Tab-separated table of C-alpha atoms in Angstrom:
chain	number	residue	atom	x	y	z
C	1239	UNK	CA	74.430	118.139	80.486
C	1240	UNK	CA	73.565	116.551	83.671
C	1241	UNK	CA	69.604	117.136	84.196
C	1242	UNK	CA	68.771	118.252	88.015
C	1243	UNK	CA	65.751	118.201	90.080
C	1244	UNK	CA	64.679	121.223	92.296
C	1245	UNK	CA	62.307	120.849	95.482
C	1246	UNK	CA	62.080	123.983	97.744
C	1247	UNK	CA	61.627	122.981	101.492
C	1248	UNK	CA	60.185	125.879	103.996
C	1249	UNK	CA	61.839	126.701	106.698
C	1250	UNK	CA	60.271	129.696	108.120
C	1251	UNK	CA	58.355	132.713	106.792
C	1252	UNK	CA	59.380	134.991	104.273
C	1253	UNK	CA	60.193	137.977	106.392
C	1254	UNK	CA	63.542	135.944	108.405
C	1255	UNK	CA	65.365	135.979	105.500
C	1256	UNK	CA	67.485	132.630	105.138
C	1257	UNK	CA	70.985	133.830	104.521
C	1258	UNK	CA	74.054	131.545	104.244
C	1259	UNK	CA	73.999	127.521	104.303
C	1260	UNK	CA	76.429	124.797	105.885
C	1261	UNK	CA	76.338	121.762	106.856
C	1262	UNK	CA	77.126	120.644	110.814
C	1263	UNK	CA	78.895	117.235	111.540
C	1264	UNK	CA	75.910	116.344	113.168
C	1265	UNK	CA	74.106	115.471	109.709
C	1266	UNK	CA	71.814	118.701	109.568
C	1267	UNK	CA	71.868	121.727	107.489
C	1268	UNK	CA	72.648	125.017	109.386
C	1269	UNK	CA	71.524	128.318	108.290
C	1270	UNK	CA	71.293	131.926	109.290
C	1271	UNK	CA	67.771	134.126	109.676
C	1272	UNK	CA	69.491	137.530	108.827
C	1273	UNK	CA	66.677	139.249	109.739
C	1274	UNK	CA	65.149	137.535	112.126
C	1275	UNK	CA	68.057	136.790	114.427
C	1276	UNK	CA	67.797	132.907	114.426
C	1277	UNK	CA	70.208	130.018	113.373
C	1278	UNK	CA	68.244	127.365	111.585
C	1279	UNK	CA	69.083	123.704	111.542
C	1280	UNK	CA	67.144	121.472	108.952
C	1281	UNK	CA	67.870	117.030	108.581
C	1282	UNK	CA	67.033	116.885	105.148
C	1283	UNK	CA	63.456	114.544	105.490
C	1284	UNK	CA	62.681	116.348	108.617
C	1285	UNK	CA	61.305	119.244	110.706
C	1286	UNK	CA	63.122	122.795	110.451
C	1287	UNK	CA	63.889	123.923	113.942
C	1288	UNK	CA	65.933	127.323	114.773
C	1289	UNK	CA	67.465	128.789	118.341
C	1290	UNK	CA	67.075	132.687	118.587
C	1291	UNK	CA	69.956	135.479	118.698
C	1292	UNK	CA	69.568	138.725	119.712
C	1293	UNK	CA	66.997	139.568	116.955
C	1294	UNK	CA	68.773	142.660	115.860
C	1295	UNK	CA	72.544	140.943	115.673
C	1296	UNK	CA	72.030	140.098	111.529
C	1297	UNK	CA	73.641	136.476	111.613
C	1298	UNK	CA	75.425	136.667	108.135
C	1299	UNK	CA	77.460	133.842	106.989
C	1300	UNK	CA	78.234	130.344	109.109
C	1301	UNK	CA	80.612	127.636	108.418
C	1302	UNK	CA	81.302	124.269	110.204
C	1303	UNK	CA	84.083	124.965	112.816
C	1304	UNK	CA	87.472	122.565	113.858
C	1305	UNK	CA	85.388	122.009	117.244
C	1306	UNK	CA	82.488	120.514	115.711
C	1307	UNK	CA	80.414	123.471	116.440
C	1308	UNK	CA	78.997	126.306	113.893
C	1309	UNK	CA	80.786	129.473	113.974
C	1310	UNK	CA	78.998	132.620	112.415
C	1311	UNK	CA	79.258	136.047	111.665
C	1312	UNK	CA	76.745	138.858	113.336
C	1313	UNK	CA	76.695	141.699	110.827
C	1314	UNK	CA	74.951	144.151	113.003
C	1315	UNK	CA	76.305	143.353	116.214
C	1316	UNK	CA	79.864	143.014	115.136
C	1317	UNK	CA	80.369	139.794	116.862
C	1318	UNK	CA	81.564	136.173	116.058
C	1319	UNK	CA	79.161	133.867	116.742
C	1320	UNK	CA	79.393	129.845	118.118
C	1321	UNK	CA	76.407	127.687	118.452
C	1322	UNK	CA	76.722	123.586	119.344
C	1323	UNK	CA	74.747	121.341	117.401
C	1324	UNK	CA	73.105	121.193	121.137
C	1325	UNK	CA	72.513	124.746	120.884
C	1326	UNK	CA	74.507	126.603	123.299
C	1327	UNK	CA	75.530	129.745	122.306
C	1328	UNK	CA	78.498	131.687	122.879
C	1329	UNK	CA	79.430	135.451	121.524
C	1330	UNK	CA	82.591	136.994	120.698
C	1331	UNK	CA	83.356	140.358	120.622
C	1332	UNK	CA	85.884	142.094	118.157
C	1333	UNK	CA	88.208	144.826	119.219
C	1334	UNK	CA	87.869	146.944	115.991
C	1335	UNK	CA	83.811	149.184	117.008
C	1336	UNK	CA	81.328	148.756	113.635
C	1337	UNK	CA	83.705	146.563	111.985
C	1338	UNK	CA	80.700	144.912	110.292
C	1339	UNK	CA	82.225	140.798	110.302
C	1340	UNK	CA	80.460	139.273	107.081
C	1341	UNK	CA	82.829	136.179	105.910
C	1342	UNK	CA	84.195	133.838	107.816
C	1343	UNK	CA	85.763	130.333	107.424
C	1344	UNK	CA	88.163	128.010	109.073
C	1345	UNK	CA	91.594	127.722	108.613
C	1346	UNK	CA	94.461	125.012	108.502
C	1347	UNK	CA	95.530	126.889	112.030
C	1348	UNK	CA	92.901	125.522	113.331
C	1349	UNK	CA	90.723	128.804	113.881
C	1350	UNK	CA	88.805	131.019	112.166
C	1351	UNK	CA	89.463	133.527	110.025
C	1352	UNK	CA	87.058	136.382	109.263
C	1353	UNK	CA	86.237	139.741	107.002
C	1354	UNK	CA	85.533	142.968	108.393
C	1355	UNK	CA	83.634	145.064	105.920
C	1356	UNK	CA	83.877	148.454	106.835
C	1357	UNK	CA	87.419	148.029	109.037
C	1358	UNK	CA	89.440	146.597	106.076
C	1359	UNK	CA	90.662	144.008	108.237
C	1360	UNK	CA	91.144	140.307	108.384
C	1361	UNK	CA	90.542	139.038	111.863
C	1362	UNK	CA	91.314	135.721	113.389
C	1363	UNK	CA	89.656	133.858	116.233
C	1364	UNK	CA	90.716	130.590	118.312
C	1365	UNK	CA	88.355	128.159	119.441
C	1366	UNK	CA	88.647	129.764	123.015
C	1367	UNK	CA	87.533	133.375	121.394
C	1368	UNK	CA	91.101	134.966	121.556
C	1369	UNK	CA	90.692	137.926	118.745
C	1370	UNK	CA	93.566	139.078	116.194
C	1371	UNK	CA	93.095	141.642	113.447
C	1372	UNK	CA	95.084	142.142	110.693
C	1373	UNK	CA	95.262	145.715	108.563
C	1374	UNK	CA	94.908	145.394	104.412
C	1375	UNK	CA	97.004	147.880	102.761
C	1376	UNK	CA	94.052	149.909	101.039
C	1377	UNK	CA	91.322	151.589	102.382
C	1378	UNK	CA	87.599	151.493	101.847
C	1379	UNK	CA	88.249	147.917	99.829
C	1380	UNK	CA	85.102	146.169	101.662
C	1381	UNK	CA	86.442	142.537	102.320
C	1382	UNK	CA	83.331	140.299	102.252
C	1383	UNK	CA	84.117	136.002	102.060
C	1384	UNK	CA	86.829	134.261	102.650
C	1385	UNK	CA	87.618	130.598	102.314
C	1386	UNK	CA	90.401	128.574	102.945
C	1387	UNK	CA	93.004	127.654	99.851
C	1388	UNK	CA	95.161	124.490	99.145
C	1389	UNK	CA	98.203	126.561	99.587
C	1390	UNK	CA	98.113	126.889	103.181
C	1391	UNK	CA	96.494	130.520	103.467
C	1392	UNK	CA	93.131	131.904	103.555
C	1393	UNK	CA	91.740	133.758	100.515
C	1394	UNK	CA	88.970	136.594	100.282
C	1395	UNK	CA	87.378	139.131	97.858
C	1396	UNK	CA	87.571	142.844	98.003
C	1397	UNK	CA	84.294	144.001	96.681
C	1398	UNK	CA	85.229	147.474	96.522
C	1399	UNK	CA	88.450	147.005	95.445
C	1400	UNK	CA	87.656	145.010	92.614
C	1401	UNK	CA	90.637	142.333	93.642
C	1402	UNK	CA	90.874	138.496	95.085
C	1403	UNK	CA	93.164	138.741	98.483
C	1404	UNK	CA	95.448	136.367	100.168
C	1405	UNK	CA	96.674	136.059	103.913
C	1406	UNK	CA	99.177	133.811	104.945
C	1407	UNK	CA	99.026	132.639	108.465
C	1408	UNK	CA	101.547	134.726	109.531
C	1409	UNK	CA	99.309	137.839	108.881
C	1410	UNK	CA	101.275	138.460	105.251
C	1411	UNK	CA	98.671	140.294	102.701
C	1412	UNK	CA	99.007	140.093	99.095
C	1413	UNK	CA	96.344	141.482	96.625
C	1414	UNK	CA	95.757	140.428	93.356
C	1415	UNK	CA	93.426	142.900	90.699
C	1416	UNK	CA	90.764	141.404	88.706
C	1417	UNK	CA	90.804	142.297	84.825
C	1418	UNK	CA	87.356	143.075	84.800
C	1419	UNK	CA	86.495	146.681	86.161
C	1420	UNK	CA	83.852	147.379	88.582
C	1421	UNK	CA	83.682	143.540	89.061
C	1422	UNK	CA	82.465	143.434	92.760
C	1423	UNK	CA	83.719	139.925	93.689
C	1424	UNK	CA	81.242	138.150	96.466
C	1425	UNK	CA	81.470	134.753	97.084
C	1426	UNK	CA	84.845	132.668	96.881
C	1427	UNK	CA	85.505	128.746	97.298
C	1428	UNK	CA	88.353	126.677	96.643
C	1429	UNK	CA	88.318	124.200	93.699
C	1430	UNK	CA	89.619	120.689	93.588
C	1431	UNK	CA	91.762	122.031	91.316
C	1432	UNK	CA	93.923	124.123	93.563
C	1433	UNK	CA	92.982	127.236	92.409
C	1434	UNK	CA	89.779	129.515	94.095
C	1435	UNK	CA	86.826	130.445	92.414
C	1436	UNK	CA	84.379	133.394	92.907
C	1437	UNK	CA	81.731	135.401	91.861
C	1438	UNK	CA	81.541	138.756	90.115
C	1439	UNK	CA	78.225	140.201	91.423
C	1440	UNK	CA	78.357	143.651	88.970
C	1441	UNK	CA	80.189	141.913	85.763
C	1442	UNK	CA	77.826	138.993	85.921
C	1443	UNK	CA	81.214	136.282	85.672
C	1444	UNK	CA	82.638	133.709	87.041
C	1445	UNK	CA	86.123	134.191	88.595
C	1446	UNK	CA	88.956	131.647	88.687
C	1447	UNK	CA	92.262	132.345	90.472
C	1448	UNK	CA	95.334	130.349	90.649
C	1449	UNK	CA	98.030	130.712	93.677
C	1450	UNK	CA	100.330	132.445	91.995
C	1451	UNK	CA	97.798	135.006	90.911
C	1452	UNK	CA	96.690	134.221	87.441
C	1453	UNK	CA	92.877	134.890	86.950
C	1454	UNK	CA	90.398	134.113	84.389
C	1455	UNK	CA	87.090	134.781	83.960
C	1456	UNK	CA	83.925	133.515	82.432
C	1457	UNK	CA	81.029	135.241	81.618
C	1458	UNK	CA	77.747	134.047	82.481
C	1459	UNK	CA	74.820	133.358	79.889
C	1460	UNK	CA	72.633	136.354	81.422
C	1461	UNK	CA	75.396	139.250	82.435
C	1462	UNK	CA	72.737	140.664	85.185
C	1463	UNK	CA	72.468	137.678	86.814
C	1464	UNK	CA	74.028	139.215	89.887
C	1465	UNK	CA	75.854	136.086	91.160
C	1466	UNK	CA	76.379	135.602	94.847
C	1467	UNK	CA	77.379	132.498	96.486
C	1468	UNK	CA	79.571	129.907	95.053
C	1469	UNK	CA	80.913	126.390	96.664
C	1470	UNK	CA	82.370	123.403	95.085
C	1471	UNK	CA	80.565	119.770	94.869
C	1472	UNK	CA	82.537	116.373	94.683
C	1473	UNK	CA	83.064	116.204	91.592
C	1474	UNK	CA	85.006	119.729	91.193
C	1475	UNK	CA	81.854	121.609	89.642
C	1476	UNK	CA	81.710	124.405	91.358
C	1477	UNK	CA	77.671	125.311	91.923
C	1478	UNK	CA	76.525	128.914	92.734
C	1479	UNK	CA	73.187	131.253	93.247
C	1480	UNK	CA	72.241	133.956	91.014
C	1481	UNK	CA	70.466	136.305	93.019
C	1482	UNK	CA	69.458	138.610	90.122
C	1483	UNK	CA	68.441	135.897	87.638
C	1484	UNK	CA	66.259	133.428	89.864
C	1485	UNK	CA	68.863	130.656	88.954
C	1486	UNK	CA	71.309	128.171	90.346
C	1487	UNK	CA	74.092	127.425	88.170
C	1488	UNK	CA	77.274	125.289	87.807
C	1489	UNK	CA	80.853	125.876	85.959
C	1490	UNK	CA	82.876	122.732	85.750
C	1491	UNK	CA	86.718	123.216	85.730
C	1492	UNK	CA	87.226	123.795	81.852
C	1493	UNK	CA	84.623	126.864	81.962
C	1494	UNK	CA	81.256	125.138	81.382
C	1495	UNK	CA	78.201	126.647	82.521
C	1496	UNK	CA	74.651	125.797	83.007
C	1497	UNK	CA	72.216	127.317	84.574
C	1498	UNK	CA	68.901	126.254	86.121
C	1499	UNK	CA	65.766	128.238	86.995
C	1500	UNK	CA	64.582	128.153	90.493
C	1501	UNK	CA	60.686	126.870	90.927
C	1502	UNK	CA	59.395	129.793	92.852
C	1503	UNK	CA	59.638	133.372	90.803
C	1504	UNK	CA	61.952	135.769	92.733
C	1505	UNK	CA	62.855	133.928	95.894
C	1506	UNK	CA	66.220	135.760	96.629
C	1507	UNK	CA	68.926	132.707	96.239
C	1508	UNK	CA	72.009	133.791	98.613
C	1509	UNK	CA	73.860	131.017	100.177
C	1510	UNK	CA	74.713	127.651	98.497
C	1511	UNK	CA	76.709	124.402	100.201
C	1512	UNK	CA	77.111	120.762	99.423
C	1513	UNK	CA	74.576	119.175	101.747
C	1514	UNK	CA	74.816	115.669	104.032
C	1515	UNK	CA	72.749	114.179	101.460
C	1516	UNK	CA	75.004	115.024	98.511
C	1517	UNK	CA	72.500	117.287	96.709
C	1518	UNK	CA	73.557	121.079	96.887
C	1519	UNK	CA	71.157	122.713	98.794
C	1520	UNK	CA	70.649	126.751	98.591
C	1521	UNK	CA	68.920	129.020	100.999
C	1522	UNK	CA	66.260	131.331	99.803
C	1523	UNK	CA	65.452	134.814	101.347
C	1524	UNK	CA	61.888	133.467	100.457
C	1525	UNK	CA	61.708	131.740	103.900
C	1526	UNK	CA	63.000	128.255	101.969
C	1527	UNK	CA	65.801	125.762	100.982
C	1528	UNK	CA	65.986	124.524	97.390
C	1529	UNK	CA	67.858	121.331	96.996
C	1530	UNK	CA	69.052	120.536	94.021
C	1531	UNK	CA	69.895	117.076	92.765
C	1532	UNK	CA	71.023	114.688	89.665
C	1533	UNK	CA	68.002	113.455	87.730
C	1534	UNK	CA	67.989	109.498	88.367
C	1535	UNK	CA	70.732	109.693	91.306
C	1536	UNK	CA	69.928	111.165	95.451
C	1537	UNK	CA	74.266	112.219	95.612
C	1538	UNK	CA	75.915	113.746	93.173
C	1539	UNK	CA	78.966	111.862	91.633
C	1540	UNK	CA	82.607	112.126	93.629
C	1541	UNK	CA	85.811	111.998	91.895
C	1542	UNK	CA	88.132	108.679	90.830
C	1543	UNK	CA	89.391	107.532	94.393
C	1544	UNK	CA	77.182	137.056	99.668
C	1545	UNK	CA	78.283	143.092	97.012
C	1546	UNK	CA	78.041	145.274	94.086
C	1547	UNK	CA	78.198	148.319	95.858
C	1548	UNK	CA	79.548	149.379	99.234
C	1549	UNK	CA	76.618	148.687	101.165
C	1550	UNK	CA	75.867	145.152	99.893
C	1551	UNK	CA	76.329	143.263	102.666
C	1552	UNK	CA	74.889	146.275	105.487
C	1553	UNK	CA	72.012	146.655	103.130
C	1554	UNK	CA	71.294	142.598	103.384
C	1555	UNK	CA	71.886	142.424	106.664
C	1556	UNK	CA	69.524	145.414	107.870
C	1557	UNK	CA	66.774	143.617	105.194
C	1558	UNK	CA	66.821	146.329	103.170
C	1559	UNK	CA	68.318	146.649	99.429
C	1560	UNK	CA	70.185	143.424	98.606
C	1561	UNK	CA	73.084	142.335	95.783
């Protein structure tokens, strides 16, 4: 079992809220103040700095966009979000009223692709802020991340529908159920395996899903764990936050898990990425990032050559009950 090292790094107080975690092609770590309204940019060895939002907007999740720039969701203000590493700011708005955007990712289109919580829609924006929206065939499913596959599509959970979805590029749906009832899948990432992987916030598992549908799952040591965020490190580990338990933990491809306590007694562990410094770094509602690294090494290893109920994500974003 590889032995890990965890430092928490302020970042600003505890009533912002530090939400999701990326990291910029400018070398820094960008995360989102949900209830503060900021965007937060840390260099790992350095000074946290953050540009303000409208303070009520609830920045939600960011990722890394095709232009170089950040691209984020804005919960409250149902808006898509783009900040520079410069910090210039630019807002979308979507078509659908109180659609409630929460995930969002890029795609091999070369835009972004997007959840709308309380629209059931998948919505798609170009670099230039041009706005499609695609209907899911059910109704009241609350679609919450999304991530882009190796198959060419993008792939999200339904937390209310208990199922893992995929969207093709040319707006084709399909949904896939998870075996587990009442699962309330978060947090998805694709594996260097070729399959996704995702949380189960209510069954306290780990999910893995293969393109063709096939799905496994792994229960975690402590079942109320309430897992959130999940993302993949260079080795193929995949690495995610357990907002219930205090932990980080890891599940390597053949269904290994370990778990790791977090210093600072509940700190509220949401987002988690693979940072520029190779150490996973995870952003705590606490007002802090924890970094955690391999014992003895500052990178981890590469290869040879967010709900549990409907109002997860609303209730986050408006700072009041959480997953």
């Amino acid at each position: 079992m590889t032995q890990v090292s965890i430092d928490e790094h302020t970042v600003t107080d505890s009533e912002a809220g530090p939400y999701a975690i990326t990291t910029g092609p400018d070398g820094a770590l960008w995360f989102t103040l949900v209830h503060s309204g900021h965007i937060g940019r840390l260099i790992p060895g350095g000074e946290p700095t953050s540009h303000q939002l409208d303070p009520a907007c609830g920045p939600t999740v960011i990722v890394h966009g095709p232009d170089d720039a950040l691209w984020f969701t804005q919960y409250q203000a149902h808006r898509i979000g783009r900040i520079t590493t410069g910090g210039v700011i630019d807002n979308f708005a979507i078509p659908t009223p109180g659609c409630g955007p929460f995930g969002i990712a890029a795609g091999p289109d070369g835009a972004l692709w997007f959840t709308e919580t309380t629209a059931d829609r998948i919505g798609r924006i170009t670099l230039d802020g041009r706005v499609t929206e695609f209907p899911l065939p059910v109704t009241g499913a609350f679609p919450s991340a999304i991530t882009a596959g190796a198959d060419g599509a993008m792939w999200f959970t339904l937390n209310q529908a208990n199922a893992v979805g995929r969207i093709g590029m040319d707006g084709a749906v399909a949904l896939h159920s998870l075996p587990t009832k009442d699962a309330a899948p978060v947090g998805i990432t694709a594996g260097r395996d070729g399959a996704l992987w995702f949380v189960e916030i209510s069954a306290g598992q780990i999910g893995r899903i293969t393109p063709d549908g096939q799905v496994i799952e792994f229960p975690l040591p402590d079942r109320a764990a309430r897992p959130h965020a999940i993302t993949v490190a260079d080795d193929g580990t995949a690495w995610f936050t357990e907002w219930g338990g205090n932990r980080v933990g890891s599940i390597t491809p053949d269904g290994t898990i370990t778990v790791h306590d977090l210093p600072t007694p509940g700190s509220e562990p949401h987002g988690i990425t693979l940072g520029p410094d190779g150490a996973l770094w995870a952003a705590l509602e606490i007002g802090a990032l924890a970094r955690i690294a391999a014992v003895g090494n500052t990178t981890w290893p590469t290869t040879p050559s967010h709900p549990p109920t409907s109002t997860t994500a609303a209730r986050t974003a408006a700072g009041e009950e959480h997953p």
